[in-house]
C-alpha atoms as one frame of an Amber mdcrd trajectory, in Angstrom:
protein
  22.017 -23.373 -26.924  24.503 -20.978 -25.544  27.590 -22.372 -23.628  27.455
 -21.378 -19.859  30.368 -20.068 -18.138  32.306 -22.940 -16.485  31.696 -23.114
 -12.694  35.280 -23.855 -11.942  36.327 -20.876 -13.993  34.727 -18.444 -11.614
  37.425 -16.730  -9.827  37.204 -16.430  -6.048  33.840 -16.320  -4.472  34.636
 -19.349  -2.237  31.649 -19.003   0.070  29.241 -18.749  -2.890  30.647 -21.634
  -4.602  30.819 -23.769  -1.431  27.156 -23.092  -0.642  25.987 -24.096  -4.212
  28.106 -27.272  -4.058  26.733 -28.302  -0.725  23.174 -28.059  -2.094  24.225
 -30.116  -5.084  25.506 -32.797  -2.585  22.462 -32.538  -0.416  19.262 -30.703
  -1.793  17.749 -31.164   1.621  19.894 -28.322   2.772  17.369 -26.026   1.263
  18.736 -23.745  -1.248  20.841 -20.635  -1.129  20.160 -16.860  -1.201  23.085
 -14.849  -2.624  23.150 -11.218  -1.558  25.459  -8.761  -3.027  26.249  -5.815
  -5.183  25.783  -6.073  -8.959  28.481  -7.575 -11.135  29.825 -10.023  -8.693
  29.245 -13.268 -10.538  26.009 -14.245  -8.623  24.043 -15.272 -11.638  27.023
 -16.584 -13.506  27.891 -19.097 -10.717  24.258 -20.222 -10.318  23.782 -20.816
 -13.974  26.961 -22.753 -14.103  25.925 -25.011 -11.322  23.201 -26.909 -13.364
  26.005 -28.316 -15.591  27.617 -29.950 -12.699  24.597 -31.747 -11.442  24.261
 -35.427 -12.342  21.736 -36.556 -14.791  18.194 -37.498 -13.522  16.058 -40.551
 -14.453  12.621 -39.602 -15.442   9.570 -41.515 -16.674   9.416 -41.357 -20.467
   6.872 -38.879 -21.644   5.960 -37.483 -18.231   5.816 -33.791 -18.183   6.322
 -33.644 -14.484   9.630 -35.441 -14.320   8.434 -38.346 -12.232  11.114 -40.608
 -10.831  10.757 -44.126 -12.397  11.645 -45.795  -9.084   8.987 -43.983  -7.133
   6.603 -42.194  -9.508   4.080 -39.685  -7.989   0.836 -41.501  -7.588  -1.135
 -38.273  -8.041   0.767 -37.252 -11.152  -1.659 -35.663 -13.722   0.126 -37.697
 -16.561  -0.123 -40.884 -14.457  -0.538 -43.695 -13.644   2.791 -44.492 -15.153
   3.715 -48.076 -16.340   6.938 -49.522 -14.784   9.998 -49.780 -16.848   9.791
 -46.865 -19.305  12.394 -44.157 -18.399  14.882 -41.820 -19.855  17.899 -39.886
 -18.484  18.281 -36.151 -19.038  20.424 -33.274 -17.537  19.091 -31.587 -14.359
  17.134 -28.520 -15.274  17.727 -24.970 -14.117  14.432 -23.025 -14.496  14.538
 -19.318 -14.333  11.428 -17.540 -12.695  11.285 -13.937 -14.129  10.272 -11.337
 -11.577   7.284 -10.264 -13.622   5.885 -13.713 -14.176   2.230 -14.394 -13.936
   0.736 -16.836 -11.472  -0.318 -19.139 -14.343   3.169 -19.124 -15.769   4.450
 -20.291 -12.304   1.975 -22.988 -11.324   0.513 -23.670 -14.766  -2.883 -23.016
 -16.289  -6.183 -24.899 -16.274  -8.444 -24.679 -19.179 -11.563 -23.402 -17.414
 -13.779 -23.498 -20.382 -13.146 -27.121 -21.132 -13.286 -28.023 -17.454 -16.915
 -26.511 -17.205 -18.186 -27.615 -20.406 -16.588 -31.093 -20.770 -15.405 -31.937
 -17.284 -11.766 -32.329 -18.691  -8.725 -31.364 -16.616  -6.742 -29.926 -19.528
  -3.666 -28.716 -17.682  -0.458 -26.946 -19.029   2.236 -27.257 -16.518   4.173
 -24.201 -15.217   7.708 -23.515 -14.019   7.310 -25.330 -10.781   6.661 -28.621
 -12.727   9.651 -27.796 -14.912  11.798 -27.357 -11.927  10.907 -30.603 -10.138
  14.042 -32.426  -9.268  16.063 -29.506 -10.590  16.959 -25.792  -9.687  14.435
 -22.960  -9.573  16.465 -19.763  -9.837  15.019 -16.454  -9.120  17.164 -13.462
 -10.046  16.266 -10.288  -7.983  14.092 -12.431  -5.747  13.571  -9.623  -3.403
  11.442  -7.894  -6.167   9.141 -10.766  -6.728   5.420 -10.023  -6.288   3.933
 -11.205  -2.908   1.432 -13.592  -4.604   4.291 -15.416  -6.175   6.128 -15.511
  -2.967   3.156 -16.995  -1.355   3.039 -19.881  -4.008   6.666 -20.497  -3.716
   6.269 -20.780   0.162   3.522 -23.347  -0.278   5.414 -25.364  -2.787   8.511
 -25.310  -0.947   6.811 -26.358   2.395   4.644 -29.094   0.872   6.721 -30.317
  -2.011   3.828 -30.051  -4.325   1.968 -27.485  -6.385  -1.759 -27.040  -6.446
  -3.891 -25.285  -9.065  -7.450 -24.748  -8.275 -10.260 -23.053 -10.243 -13.705
 -23.121  -8.812 -13.760 -26.573  -7.460 -11.457 -28.165 -10.181  -8.062 -28.927
  -8.994  -4.747 -30.314 -10.224  -1.949 -31.401  -8.069   1.599 -32.413  -8.897
   5.053 -32.877  -7.059   7.327 -29.762  -7.061  10.516 -30.525  -5.080  13.303
 -28.191  -6.171  16.465 -26.539  -5.112  15.632 -22.861  -4.611  18.395 -20.430
  -5.430  17.857 -16.665  -5.278  20.081 -13.781  -5.927  19.470 -10.133  -4.871
  20.949  -6.690  -4.438  20.027  -5.458  -0.882  19.940  -1.854  -2.130  16.775
  -2.679  -3.966  14.924  -3.923  -0.755  14.800  -6.865   1.547  12.929 -10.174
   1.409   9.847 -10.938   3.407  10.899 -12.878   6.601   8.813 -15.951   5.577
  10.672 -16.349   2.305  14.059 -15.435   3.886  13.752 -18.390   6.319  12.947
 -20.749   3.421  16.429 -20.503   2.082  18.709 -22.946   3.731  21.933 -21.094
   3.306  22.982 -17.391   2.581  26.107 -15.822   1.334  27.252 -12.240   1.013
  29.362 -11.512  -1.985  31.396  -8.481  -3.012  33.827  -7.473  -5.738  37.476
  -7.922  -4.944  39.485  -4.689  -4.331  42.779  -6.417  -5.249  43.895  -5.178
  -8.630  45.598  -8.704  -9.631  42.297 -10.508  -8.822  40.292  -8.077 -10.908
  42.770  -8.448 -13.752  42.200 -12.193 -13.741  38.368 -11.675 -13.618  38.578
  -9.543 -16.750  41.006 -11.806 -18.510  38.749 -14.877 -18.076  35.657 -13.001
 -19.053  37.077 -11.645 -22.190  38.500 -15.082 -23.158  34.967 -16.517 -22.618
  33.191 -13.788 -24.608  35.621 -14.267 -27.527  35.090 -18.022 -27.815  32.691
 -19.526 -25.216  32.964 -23.102 -26.564  36.748 -22.951 -26.698  36.907 -21.512
 -23.100  34.635 -24.206 -21.707  36.726 -26.765 -23.354  39.887 -25.603 -21.518
  37.958 -26.156 -18.302  36.297 -29.500 -19.193  38.677 -31.657 -17.024  38.109
 -29.389 -13.906  34.394 -29.496 -14.449  34.508 -33.255 -14.809  36.480 -33.562
 -11.642  34.032 -31.496  -9.545  31.047 -33.511 -11.085  32.537 -36.644  -9.997
  33.298 -35.344  -6.611  29.608 -34.296  -6.213  28.608 -37.889  -7.217  31.017
 -39.393  -4.721  29.889 -37.084  -2.003  26.146 -37.964  -2.596  26.971 -41.680
  -2.355  28.805 -41.103   0.831  26.227 -38.787   2.444  24.088 -41.672   3.852
  27.118 -42.950   5.773  28.075 -39.693   7.453  27.539 -39.695  11.247  26.202
 -36.705  13.085  27.186 -37.492  16.623  25.631 -36.191  19.827  28.542 -33.878
  20.338  28.007 -32.215  16.876  24.286 -32.005  17.696  24.931 -30.278  21.036
  27.092 -27.762  19.341  24.463 -27.013  16.688  21.697 -26.636  19.204  23.923
 -24.469  21.537  24.888 -22.189  18.585  21.243 -21.599  17.517  20.280 -20.863
  21.047  23.241 -18.478  21.647  22.361 -16.493  18.692  18.599 -16.519  19.437
  17.321 -17.677  16.063  13.567 -18.127  15.751  12.149 -21.553  15.467  13.774
 -25.010  14.800  14.569 -24.765  11.037  17.939 -23.334  11.703  18.988 -26.408
  13.849  17.837 -28.711  11.176  19.583 -26.862   8.314  22.774 -26.604  10.193
  22.619 -30.312  10.857  22.099 -31.008   7.162  24.812 -28.608   6.146  27.408
 -29.963   8.541  26.675 -33.502   7.239  27.044 -32.310   3.585  30.275 -30.651
   4.414  31.698 -33.881   5.792  30.573 -35.750   2.739  32.144 -33.144   0.620
  35.367 -33.489   2.425  35.216 -37.350   2.027  34.731 -37.962   5.642  32.032
 -40.088   7.560  32.126 -38.068  10.740  30.942 -34.466  11.368  33.657 -32.412
  12.965  33.410 -29.128  15.008  34.875 -27.261  11.845  31.936 -28.559   9.887
  29.510 -27.180  12.535  31.332 -23.819  12.513  31.190 -23.516   8.614  27.530
 -24.613   8.705  26.687 -21.795  11.266  28.471 -19.132   9.080  26.338 -20.228
   6.133  22.872 -21.012   7.762  22.386 -18.425  10.567  23.200 -14.817   9.446
  19.924 -14.326   7.622  18.013 -15.782  10.484  19.336 -13.376  13.071  17.741
 -10.173  11.377  15.058  -8.721  13.710  14.301  -5.861  11.429  15.561  -4.485
   7.994  17.979  -2.210   9.675  20.037  -5.065  11.234  23.170  -5.963   9.416
  23.294  -9.661   8.568  26.399 -11.557   9.891  27.505 -13.419  12.944  30.028
 -12.591  15.805  32.577 -15.144  14.987  34.291 -14.658  18.402  31.068 -15.555
  20.032  30.569 -18.563  17.596  34.118 -19.886  18.587  33.347 -19.395  22.258
  30.128 -21.365  21.926  31.672 -24.247  20.033  34.470 -24.461  22.503  32.114
 -24.553  25.464  30.043 -27.357  24.081  32.729 -29.125  22.177  34.969 -31.910
  23.462  32.433 -34.771  23.673  31.834 -37.632  21.228  35.606 -37.812  20.465
  35.932 -34.179  19.319  37.981 -31.456  20.690  37.589 -27.735  20.069  39.584
 -28.078  16.883  37.656 -31.014  15.585  40.803 -32.944  14.853  40.521 -32.472
  11.133  41.730 -30.276   8.257  41.778 -26.523   8.593  40.007 -26.272   5.289
  36.630 -28.137   5.285  36.513 -27.700   1.459  39.522 -28.983  -0.197  39.410
 -29.247  -3.908  40.583 -32.190  -5.967  43.917 -30.205  -6.591  44.071 -28.270
  -3.440  41.836 -25.401  -4.449  38.706 -24.651  -2.454  35.284 -25.493  -3.808
  36.856 -28.105  -6.152  38.483 -25.459  -8.272  42.197 -25.989  -9.237  44.024
 -22.891  -9.083  46.919 -22.027 -11.408  50.061 -21.267  -9.694  50.225 -17.611
 -10.890  46.615 -16.990 -11.397  45.015 -14.807  -8.632  41.408 -15.414  -7.680
  38.882 -12.651  -8.187  35.086 -12.381  -8.634  33.777 -14.140 -11.723  32.452
 -11.594 -14.234  32.414  -8.814 -11.751  32.331  -5.349 -13.184  33.770  -2.367
 -11.285  31.573  -0.995  -8.557  29.765   2.233  -9.518  31.018   5.434  -8.001
  29.501   6.375  -4.716  28.038   9.522  -6.367  25.668   7.445  -8.433  23.672
   6.478  -5.297  25.456   7.957  -2.522  24.727  10.650  -0.132  24.256  14.194
  -1.596  26.336  16.929  -0.125  24.404  18.951   2.382  23.615  22.419   1.560
  24.036  25.486   3.743  26.940  24.692   6.180  26.229  27.505   8.336  25.608
  26.350  12.024  25.921  22.686  10.852  25.883  20.167  13.638  27.016  16.475
  13.628  24.247  13.947  13.071  22.215  12.909  16.020  21.582   9.381  16.868
  18.092   8.072  16.256  15.914   7.063  19.144  14.637   3.434  19.326  12.033
   2.688  16.682   8.449   1.905  17.826   5.321   0.314  16.220   3.126   2.683
  14.288  -0.424   2.450  13.141  -0.800   1.918   9.419  -0.777   4.916   7.097
  -3.071   4.560   4.124  -4.090   6.497   1.117  -7.977   6.826   0.805 -10.002
   5.666  -2.083  -9.506   2.545  -4.195  -6.211   2.348  -6.242  -4.766   0.007
  -8.912  -1.096  -0.064  -7.938   1.349  -2.892  -7.310   0.399  -5.524  -4.796
   1.231  -4.634  -1.230  -0.291  -4.362   2.293  -1.193  -0.736   2.666  -4.182
   0.879   0.890  -7.268  -0.597  -0.681  -6.896  -1.448  -4.420  -8.118  -3.532
  -7.326  -6.016  -6.485  -7.318  -5.743 -10.176  -8.702  -5.902 -11.355  -5.104
  -8.199 -10.579  -2.355 -12.029 -10.593  -1.612 -14.385 -10.737  -4.589 -16.457
  -7.619  -5.103 -17.926  -8.134  -8.577 -17.448  -9.597 -12.113 -16.434  -8.318
 -15.470 -15.734  -9.659 -19.005 -12.140 -10.861 -19.089  -9.406  -8.840 -20.780
  -7.018 -11.283 -22.033  -6.555 -14.668 -20.523  -9.018 -15.686 -17.737  -7.193
 -15.975 -14.498  -9.908 -15.864 -11.819 -13.395 -17.206 -12.789 -16.466 -15.804
 -11.233 -18.615 -18.963 -11.408 -22.014 -17.506 -10.490 -21.588 -14.680 -13.124
 -20.543 -17.214 -15.732 -23.583 -19.436 -15.117 -25.907 -16.390 -15.076 -24.489
 -15.276 -18.495 -24.709 -18.725 -19.976 -28.183 -19.800 -18.671 -30.487 -17.767
 -21.020 -28.883 -19.378 -24.143 -29.151 -23.037 -23.277 -32.184 -23.759 -25.456
 -30.760 -21.884 -28.440 -27.584 -23.826 -27.995 -29.293 -27.155 -28.225 -28.650
 -28.274 -24.654 -29.946 -31.810 -24.171 -28.097 -33.318 -21.306 -27.362 -32.144
 -17.678 -24.243 -30.255 -18.599 -24.117 -26.562 -19.088 -23.279 -25.390 -22.650
 -20.615 -22.659 -21.819 -18.917 -20.498 -24.523 -16.102 -18.072 -24.341 -18.434
 -15.047 -24.352 -20.054 -16.411 -21.204 -16.830 -16.390 -19.045 -16.603 -13.790
 -16.378 -13.517 -12.624 -14.598 -13.841 -11.976 -10.795 -13.048  -8.525  -9.650
 -11.178  -8.438  -6.441 -10.168  -6.072  -3.770  -6.931  -6.211  -1.879  -4.119
  -4.131  -0.892  -1.431  -2.141  -2.798   1.956  -0.742  -1.852   2.360   3.033
  -1.981   5.186   5.487  -2.339   5.824   6.970   1.037   7.753  10.231   0.547
   9.495  11.711   3.639  10.117  15.344   3.678  12.327  15.977   6.686  13.218
  19.399   8.154  16.953  19.338   9.008  17.270  23.000   9.757  18.615  24.706
  12.987  15.244  24.813  14.593  15.281  21.017  14.563  18.922  20.725  15.637
  18.414  20.075  19.439  20.030  16.729  19.889  17.205  15.165  21.797  14.559
  16.503  19.535  16.233  15.367  16.334  16.923  11.914  17.741  13.225  11.550
  18.488  12.352  12.665  14.902  14.745  10.114  13.483  13.416   7.390  15.590
   9.802   8.248  14.490  10.909   8.176  10.719  12.754   5.000  11.168   9.580
   3.536  12.747   7.614   4.629   9.673  10.325   3.060   7.461  10.074  -0.234
   9.159   6.216  -0.015   8.598   6.871   0.574   4.865   9.240  -2.314   4.710
   6.541  -4.609   6.228   3.887  -3.216   3.786   5.976  -3.526   0.592   6.106
   0.084  -0.143   8.557   2.299  -2.049  10.088   5.043   0.033  11.890   8.273
  -0.714  13.542  10.954   1.403  13.822  14.763   0.819  15.547  16.894   3.344
  15.721  20.659   3.552  18.092  22.953   5.413  20.269  26.026   4.894  19.170
  27.635   1.584  17.947  24.555  -0.356  16.449  21.051  -0.339  18.069  17.759
  -1.506  16.770  14.369  -2.579  18.617  12.285  -0.004  17.209   9.180  -1.549
  15.237   8.850  -4.731  12.121   6.481  -4.550  13.337   2.970  -3.973  12.203
  -0.333  -2.313  15.305  -0.451  -0.023  14.417   0.890   3.391  17.772  -0.007
   4.440  19.261   2.697   2.161  16.773   5.318   3.504  17.773   4.377   7.160
  21.340   4.964   6.374  20.688   8.332   4.794  18.625   9.385   7.725  21.033
   8.269  10.318  23.830  10.371   8.859  21.614  13.314   8.241  23.346  16.595
   9.783  21.253  19.515  10.898  21.679  23.305  11.052  21.027  26.544   9.152
  17.725  28.199   8.063  14.376  26.437   7.225  13.643  26.603   3.439  10.307
  24.843   3.848   9.102  25.975   0.484  12.188  24.428  -1.251  11.544  21.138
   0.547   7.800  21.070  -0.573   8.719  21.894  -4.137  11.338  19.347  -4.256
   9.064  16.790  -3.131   6.435  17.886  -5.589   8.982  17.387  -8.390  10.015
  13.952  -6.981   6.310  12.934  -7.217   5.862  14.288 -10.650   8.718  12.321
 -12.032   7.629   9.131 -10.148   4.128   9.404 -11.634   5.690   9.182 -15.144
   7.569   6.029 -14.188   4.792   4.322 -12.257   1.403   6.107 -12.731  -0.537
   3.482 -10.914   1.456   3.864  -7.625  -0.234   6.373  -5.308   1.719   8.510
  -2.876   1.596   9.436   0.747   3.628  12.442   1.730   4.916  12.616   5.302
   6.301  15.979   6.236   8.373  16.069   9.468   8.738  19.536  10.709   7.945
  22.093  13.411   6.228  24.166  10.693   8.803  27.127  10.764   9.657  28.655
   7.374  12.698  31.099   7.229  15.091  32.511   4.683  14.478  34.412   1.568
  11.581  36.851   0.741   8.096  35.982   2.197   9.032  32.432   3.210   5.840
  31.606   4.907   3.632  32.740   1.967   5.935  30.830  -0.452   5.593  27.712
   1.666   1.769  28.124   1.656   1.670  28.250  -2.101   3.947  25.182  -2.459
   1.725  23.302  -0.118  -1.396  24.081  -2.053   0.053  22.340  -5.050  -0.259
  19.079  -3.164  -3.840  19.879  -2.097  -4.925  20.675  -5.746  -3.749  17.322
  -6.936  -5.369  15.386  -4.133  -2.100  13.962  -2.680  -2.605  12.427   0.624
  -0.363  14.002   3.278   0.419  13.937   6.968   2.451  16.585   8.904   4.370
  15.115  11.875   4.492  18.118  14.291   7.928  18.131  15.925   7.268  21.365
  18.035   7.980  20.821  21.646   7.852  22.955  24.875   5.112  24.482  26.852
   4.508  27.201  24.219   3.344  25.939  20.730   2.971  28.294  17.721   0.758
  25.634  15.881   2.613  26.215  12.577   2.538  22.586  11.682  -1.205  22.562
  11.915  -1.510  25.413   9.431   0.884  23.787   6.973  -1.351  20.611   7.300
  -4.446  22.743   6.338  -2.621  24.116   3.401  -1.541  20.598   2.303  -5.080
  19.398   2.757  -3.786  16.832   5.099  -3.733  16.546   8.910  -1.022  17.156
  11.708  -0.116  14.814  14.400   2.396  15.031  17.119   5.083  12.487  17.670
   3.093  11.038  20.689   0.061  10.903  18.584   2.031   9.123  15.862   2.845
   6.393  18.289  -0.618   6.041  19.771  -3.185   7.046  17.044  -4.106   5.629
  13.669  -2.759   7.945  10.938  -4.950   5.937   8.430  -8.195   7.293  10.050
  -6.838  10.816  10.279  -5.802  10.791   6.615  -9.159   9.435   5.571 -11.092
  11.988   7.732  -9.185  14.922   6.310  -9.585  13.705   2.660 -13.274  13.119
   3.377 -13.693  16.627   4.740 -11.934  18.216   1.937 -14.103  16.485  -0.521
 -17.230  17.467   1.369 -16.049  21.116   1.325
């Protein structure tokens, strides 16, 4: 087994270390979501935490880690005899992003269950994580059906596995820790709210701190065991402090004054529901225990708010997480002063003193600056930054986007087989049953009626003598199901001079932002191609991050000629490359333009030939007609005909269903 990087050797990242330690003191806080750029010690700190957790007592031989003092009465390995127990380290279980449902919740042997009536169950990762840590790296990329299972287990403290009337239940209470890079996409609001605390991490920009990061990382890579040994005393001190804080936690008093501050803070920041109030109360209590106090002070409430509220304030994916600290201080001061507290709480300025004075329990060498763990240098902006606009003639500064609005669903016609999502119809592992087939590989969803029908003709030949059905492997049938998939929504936006009127471009950006918000909610990938001047640019390659698309769109300048053909050809190339990377994901092209084509020889004819490439490949498309004024040329409608799609105005985008329009156009094209 490899030696983990010591938790106390992580340089800097005080908020991250504090949030993890508070959950170690009080698992009821509800876990931690760590957001930040790559190379900032997110995974390193999380993996190091498990070595600090106290050992747990488990029933000997129980695969589900039952507590010998209060074993689960419904444990599949039970009932348990009293007295037999063993101690082991707390586990940290990693959930891979590409894990199957059976790997997460466990697998039931359907064949034995049908033929023998035996619940032969192989535990999954939820069982392994019980009374420990469940860690999900890149949690924002986790498939929706796994997210749903995590939500159920986190809410009920138990996992259920059901296969056609045969069910197994076991306890599953764990500390949920997730890490993510926001550039790769955001989390579903339901899962976001399940994390008790959130922290934002970033690499230090101080050269001295970065030097210390590199120095420690190189020392660890050269001799992991020796490096860990040098930090053993500090690790033991923090481990002992966690144990002491856990013992003190039941004695901590959360007074009415602190409760009023918590309630007032949650109300002032307009967070949804009551979970934020509960999490803040538990966090403030854990902070007091961690500081060795039995009274919750105002400073604990303030720190709890900074950790528990930022991710609960996001109304849409374009809102930046965070709190207005001036508003927070005003609220705490207004509702403070009772229960023996004043605005300053009467306590230490630092709610997290370490055993040797360092925050988070980490003693700091006199001359050793704090950095960011094993952080690597941030990639240059050119790797994922904005491309330089082409064609500077007549360029105008970016217009502000109008307020986003709710759009009707866009969908691709037909039945796909892409990644699970919420947009277009597809064959999926989850959804309504539409038929049965022989299983390819492991059986995951049994079609009971088809299985019985396949086995019934062979019962006499198999020597059936009792009431049970004699079922063999060849009889099993997998249920074919229809659900929804996520698509690639590729925006092709006209940024030329004909679109440059400020009010007009603001409305266009507002419409695209509305569609981006819809794509976020439906778990799509998005891409952005813009054209102006003499060429087209890929402003954003296909990605799951609608935040990044919104930033690129907001800063989009306008001006110059209208190279419509270049924009369409660039979009066609983007789709070609993306099909090689993800052939199962279908695309919907949204062209936002007034339909004009200028610049170069025969610009209109060239644009028509480029558009017919999409029609020949059957790519679903919509043209958002941005032409305004009493006199309309209808150029966007002609472009839509060439694309084999349909044209809608900005007003129709708000009022009508694009899904039905796309389907109608695709159906009429097939009929023709």
